[in-house]
PDB file of C-alpha atoms in Angstrom:
ATOM      1  CA  MET S 279       0.338  -0.055   0.107  1.00 57.00           C
ATOM      2  CA  ASN S 280       1.371   3.421  -1.014  1.00 68.00           C
ATOM      3  CA  ALA S 281       0.946   5.835   1.386  1.00 74.00           C
ATOM      4  CA  MET S 282       0.141   9.329   0.321  1.00 77.00           C
ATOM      5  CA  PRO S 283       3.089  11.921   1.914  1.00 81.00           C
ATOM      6  CA  ALA S 284       1.876  14.473   4.338  1.00 87.00           C
ATOM      7  CA  ARG S 285       1.570  17.647   3.356  1.00 88.00           C
ATOM      8  CA  PRO S 286       3.812  20.303   5.165  1.00 87.00           C
ATOM      9  CA  PRO S 287       1.492  22.361   7.387  1.00 86.00           C
ATOM     10  CA  ARG S 288       0.442  26.081   6.026  1.00 84.00           C
ATOM     11  CA  LEU S 289       2.309  28.460   7.784  1.00 86.00           C
ATOM     12  CA  VAL S 290       0.252  31.509   8.565  1.00 86.00           C
ATOM     13  CA  GLN S 291       1.151  34.921   9.941  1.00 93.00           C
ATOM     14  CA  ARG S 292      -0.918  34.819  13.381  1.00 93.00           C
ATOM     15  CA  VAL S 293      -1.903  38.896  13.545  1.00 95.00           C
ATOM     16  CA  ALA S 294      -2.957  38.857   9.935  1.00 96.00           C
ATOM     17  CA  PHE S 295      -4.503  35.475  10.322  1.00 96.00           C
ATOM     18  CA  ILE S 296      -6.796  36.581  13.302  1.00 97.00           C
ATOM     19  CA  GLU S 297      -7.498  40.036  11.538  1.00 97.00           C
ATOM     20  CA  GLU S 298      -8.829  38.514   8.706  1.00 97.00           C
ATOM     21  CA  ALA S 299     -11.122  36.398  10.460  1.00 97.00           C
ATOM     22  CA  CYS S 300     -12.532  39.323  12.393  1.00 98.00           C
ATOM     23  CA  ALA S 301     -12.719  41.327   9.215  1.00 98.00           C
ATOM     24  CA  GLY S 302     -16.695  42.236   9.633  1.00 98.00           C
ATOM     25  CA  LYS S 303     -17.543  40.209  12.608  1.00 97.00           C
ATOM     26  CA  ARG S 304     -18.722  40.640  15.728  1.00 97.00           C
ATOM     27  CA  VAL S 305     -15.547  39.897  18.282  1.00 98.00           C
ATOM     28  CA  LEU S 306     -14.742  39.342  21.711  1.00 98.00           C
ATOM     29  CA  HIS S 307     -11.361  40.172  22.628  1.00 98.00           C
ATOM     30  CA  LEU S 308     -10.106  38.532  25.559  1.00 97.00           C
ATOM     31  CA  GLY S 309      -7.143  39.641  27.370  1.00 96.00           C
ATOM     32  CA  CYS S 310      -7.331  42.677  25.534  1.00 97.00           C
ATOM     33  CA  THR S 311      -5.198  45.115  26.932  1.00 97.00           C
ATOM     34  CA  ASN S 312      -1.855  44.129  27.341  1.00 95.00           C
ATOM     35  CA  TRP S 313      -0.792  45.022  30.294  1.00 95.00           C
ATOM     36  CA  PRO S 314       1.429  46.398  31.557  1.00 96.00           C
ATOM     37  CA  TYR S 315       2.219  47.257  28.253  1.00 96.00           C
ATOM     38  CA  THR S 316      -0.498  48.759  26.460  1.00 97.00           C
ATOM     39  CA  GLU S 317       1.256  52.196  26.111  1.00 97.00           C
ATOM     40  CA  THR S 318       4.067  50.616  24.812  1.00 97.00           C
ATOM     41  CA  VAL S 319       2.016  48.442  22.019  1.00 97.00           C
ATOM     42  CA  ILE S 320      -0.112  51.449  21.273  1.00 97.00           C
ATOM     43  CA  ARG S 321       2.522  54.096  20.537  1.00 97.00           C
ATOM     44  CA  ASP S 322       4.208  51.263  18.403  1.00 97.00           C
ATOM     45  CA  GLY S 323       1.070  50.276  16.887  1.00 96.00           C
ATOM     46  CA  SER S 324       1.096  46.579  17.703  1.00 96.00           C
ATOM     47  CA  LEU S 325      -1.545  46.488  19.909  1.00 97.00           C
ATOM     48  CA  LEU S 326      -4.091  43.575  18.663  1.00 97.00           C
ATOM     49  CA  HIS S 327      -7.427  45.455  19.942  1.00 98.00           C
ATOM     50  CA  LEU S 328      -7.044  48.657  18.214  1.00 98.00           C
ATOM     51  CA  ARG S 329      -5.988  46.709  14.918  1.00 97.00           C
ATOM     52  CA  LEU S 330      -9.204  44.604  15.274  1.00 98.00           C
ATOM     53  CA  MET S 331     -10.903  47.582  15.806  1.00 98.00           C
ATOM     54  CA  ALA S 332      -9.947  48.368  12.380  1.00 97.00           C
ATOM     55  CA  ARG S 333     -11.226  45.198  10.531  1.00 97.00           C
ATOM     56  CA  ALA S 334     -14.310  44.327  12.936  1.00 98.00           C
ATOM     57  CA  ALA S 335     -17.771  44.841  12.204  1.00 98.00           C
ATOM     58  CA  GLU S 336     -18.637  45.072  16.464  1.00 98.00           C
ATOM     59  CA  LEU S 337     -15.285  45.028  18.953  1.00 98.00           C
ATOM     60  CA  HIS S 338     -15.563  44.024  22.463  1.00 98.00           C
ATOM     61  CA  GLY S 339     -12.311  44.009  24.840  1.00 98.00           C
ATOM     62  CA  LEU S 340     -12.475  42.121  28.557  1.00 97.00           C
ATOM     63  CA  ASP S 341      -9.803  42.247  30.347  1.00 97.00           C
ATOM     64  CA  SER S 342      -8.997  41.791  34.546  1.00 95.00           C
ATOM     65  CA  ASP S 343      -6.255  45.241  34.384  1.00 96.00           C
ATOM     66  CA  ARG S 344      -8.608  48.321  35.319  1.00 98.00           C
ATOM     67  CA  GLU S 345      -5.140  50.433  34.795  1.00 98.00           C
ATOM     68  CA  GLY S 346      -4.986  48.721  30.992  1.00 98.00           C
ATOM     69  CA  LEU S 347      -9.109  49.257  30.362  1.00 98.00           C
ATOM     70  CA  ASP S 348      -8.406  52.794  31.649  1.00 98.00           C
ATOM     71  CA  VAL S 349      -5.326  53.692  28.822  1.00 98.00           C
ATOM     72  CA  LEU S 350      -7.603  52.150  26.303  1.00 98.00           C
ATOM     73  CA  ALA S 351     -10.728  54.048  27.113  1.00 98.00           C
ATOM     74  CA  ALA S 352      -8.644  57.178  27.253  1.00 98.00           C
ATOM     75  CA  HIS S 353      -7.325  56.372  23.627  1.00 97.00           C
ATOM     76  CA  GLY S 354     -11.226  56.314  23.225  1.00 97.00           C
ATOM     77  CA  VAL S 355     -11.620  52.625  22.662  1.00 98.00           C
ATOM     78  CA  PRO S 356     -15.538  51.938  23.604  1.00 98.00           C
ATOM     79  CA  HIS S 357     -17.349  48.364  24.474  1.00 98.00           C
ATOM     80  CA  LEU S 358     -14.430  47.217  26.956  1.00 98.00           C
ATOM     81  CA  HIS S 359     -15.744  45.370  30.094  1.00 97.00           C
ATOM     82  CA  LEU S 360     -13.714  44.422  33.432  1.00 97.00           C
ATOM     83  CA  GLY S 361     -14.070  40.453  34.452  1.00 96.00           C
ATOM     84  CA  ASP S 362     -12.369  37.531  35.334  1.00 96.00           C
ATOM     85  CA  LEU S 363     -11.799  35.104  32.728  1.00 95.00           C
ATOM     86  CA  GLU S 364     -12.255  31.999  34.552  1.00 96.00           C
ATOM     87  CA  ARG S 365     -15.626  33.739  36.076  1.00 95.00           C
ATOM     88  CA  LEU S 366     -17.168  34.851  32.322  1.00 95.00           C
ATOM     89  CA  ASP S 367     -20.673  34.096  33.785  1.00 91.00           C
ATOM     90  CA  GLU S 368     -20.310  36.977  36.223  1.00 93.00           C
ATOM     91  CA  THR S 369     -19.537  39.361  33.192  1.00 92.00           C
ATOM     92  CA  ALA S 370     -22.221  41.423  31.897  1.00 88.00           C
ATOM     93  CA  LEU S 371     -21.529  40.687  27.776  1.00 93.00           C
ATOM     94  CA  ASP S 372     -23.886  39.799  25.903  1.00 90.00           C
ATOM     95  CA  GLY S 373     -23.739  37.305  23.271  1.00 90.00           C
ATOM     96  CA  PRO S 374     -22.976  35.625  21.261  1.00 95.00           C
ATOM     97  CA  PHE S 375     -20.305  36.369  19.348  1.00 97.00           C
ATOM     98  CA  ASP S 376     -19.384  35.611  15.630  1.00 96.00           C
ATOM     99  CA  VAL S 377     -15.596  35.338  16.674  1.00 96.00           C
ATOM    100  CA  ILE S 378     -13.986  35.185  20.065  1.00 97.00           C
ATOM    101  CA  VAL S 379      -9.779  35.832  20.367  1.00 97.00           C
ATOM    102  CA  ALA S 380      -8.546  34.382  23.413  1.00 95.00           C
ATOM    103  CA  GLY S 381      -5.085  34.666  22.151  1.00 88.00           C
ATOM    104  CA  GLU S 382      -2.020  34.412  24.972  1.00 85.00           C
ATOM    105  CA  ILE S 383      -4.068  33.869  28.056  1.00 91.00           C
ATOM    106  CA  ILE S 384      -4.468  30.550  28.909  1.00 88.00           C
ATOM    107  CA  GLU S 385      -1.243  30.010  30.378  1.00 90.00           C
ATOM    108  CA  HIS S 386      -2.016  32.438  32.602  1.00 89.00           C
ATOM    109  CA  LEU S 387      -5.309  31.175  34.075  1.00 93.00           C
ATOM    110  CA  SER S 388      -5.199  29.144  37.157  1.00 95.00           C
ATOM    111  CA  ASN S 389      -8.009  26.969  36.207  1.00 95.00           C
ATOM    112  CA  PRO S 390      -8.898  26.876  31.961  1.00 94.00           C
ATOM    113  CA  GLY S 391     -11.631  23.988  32.992  1.00 94.00           C
ATOM    114  CA  LEU S 392     -13.817  26.911  34.018  1.00 95.00           C
ATOM    115  CA  PHE S 393     -12.683  29.821  31.632  1.00 95.00           C
ATOM    116  CA  LEU S 394     -13.725  27.316  28.530  1.00 93.00           C
ATOM    117  CA  ARG S 395     -17.038  26.430  30.271  1.00 93.00           C
ATOM    118  CA  GLY S 396     -17.692  30.156  30.970  1.00 93.00           C
ATOM    119  CA  VAL S 397     -16.788  30.742  27.165  1.00 94.00           C
ATOM    120  CA  ARG S 398     -19.158  28.610  25.546  1.00 92.00           C
ATOM    121  CA  ARG S 399     -22.234  30.627  26.648  1.00 91.00           C
ATOM    122  CA  LEU S 400     -20.807  33.577  24.694  1.00 94.00           C
ATOM    123  CA  MET S 401     -20.360  31.427  21.365  1.00 93.00           C
ATOM    124  CA  ASP S 402     -21.939  31.613  18.208  1.00 80.00           C
ATOM    125  CA  ASP S 403     -23.116  27.655  18.321  1.00 73.00           C
ATOM    126  CA  ARG S 404     -24.053  27.926  14.622  1.00 60.00           C
ATOM    127  CA  ARG S 405     -20.245  28.997  13.535  1.00 54.00           C
ATOM    128  CA  CYS S 406     -18.556  27.104  16.110  1.00 50.00           C
ATOM    129  CA  CYS S 407     -15.954  25.220  14.176  1.00 49.00           C
ATOM    130  CA  CYS S 408     -14.074  23.201  16.986  1.00 43.00           C
TER     131      CYS S 408
END
């Protein structure tokens, strides 16, 4: 039996991939502030949340860092929410969202299972691909 050679994985640029996935969609960005580097990444243009603002039809951000949220608000960023990723059921977020961006947060959680259970209520089951 001849085995088909495995195809090499398709390499993508992470930020470009996320921006494209969010284009024209209702998006929730979890861990949106990149605190304590918020001011620095705003100045250098690399803050993902601001990049998503330019692409998403509607963008909400949730973070547990009040200081970072205050910085974003001072820069005119709307739809910001203070909350605990492991207690998403206690937030006032109104789902569902077409896309939920949760990059670079899982390693900061003490109980990822609580996060995964909580995020489920914010997902659009019709669009869920995982």
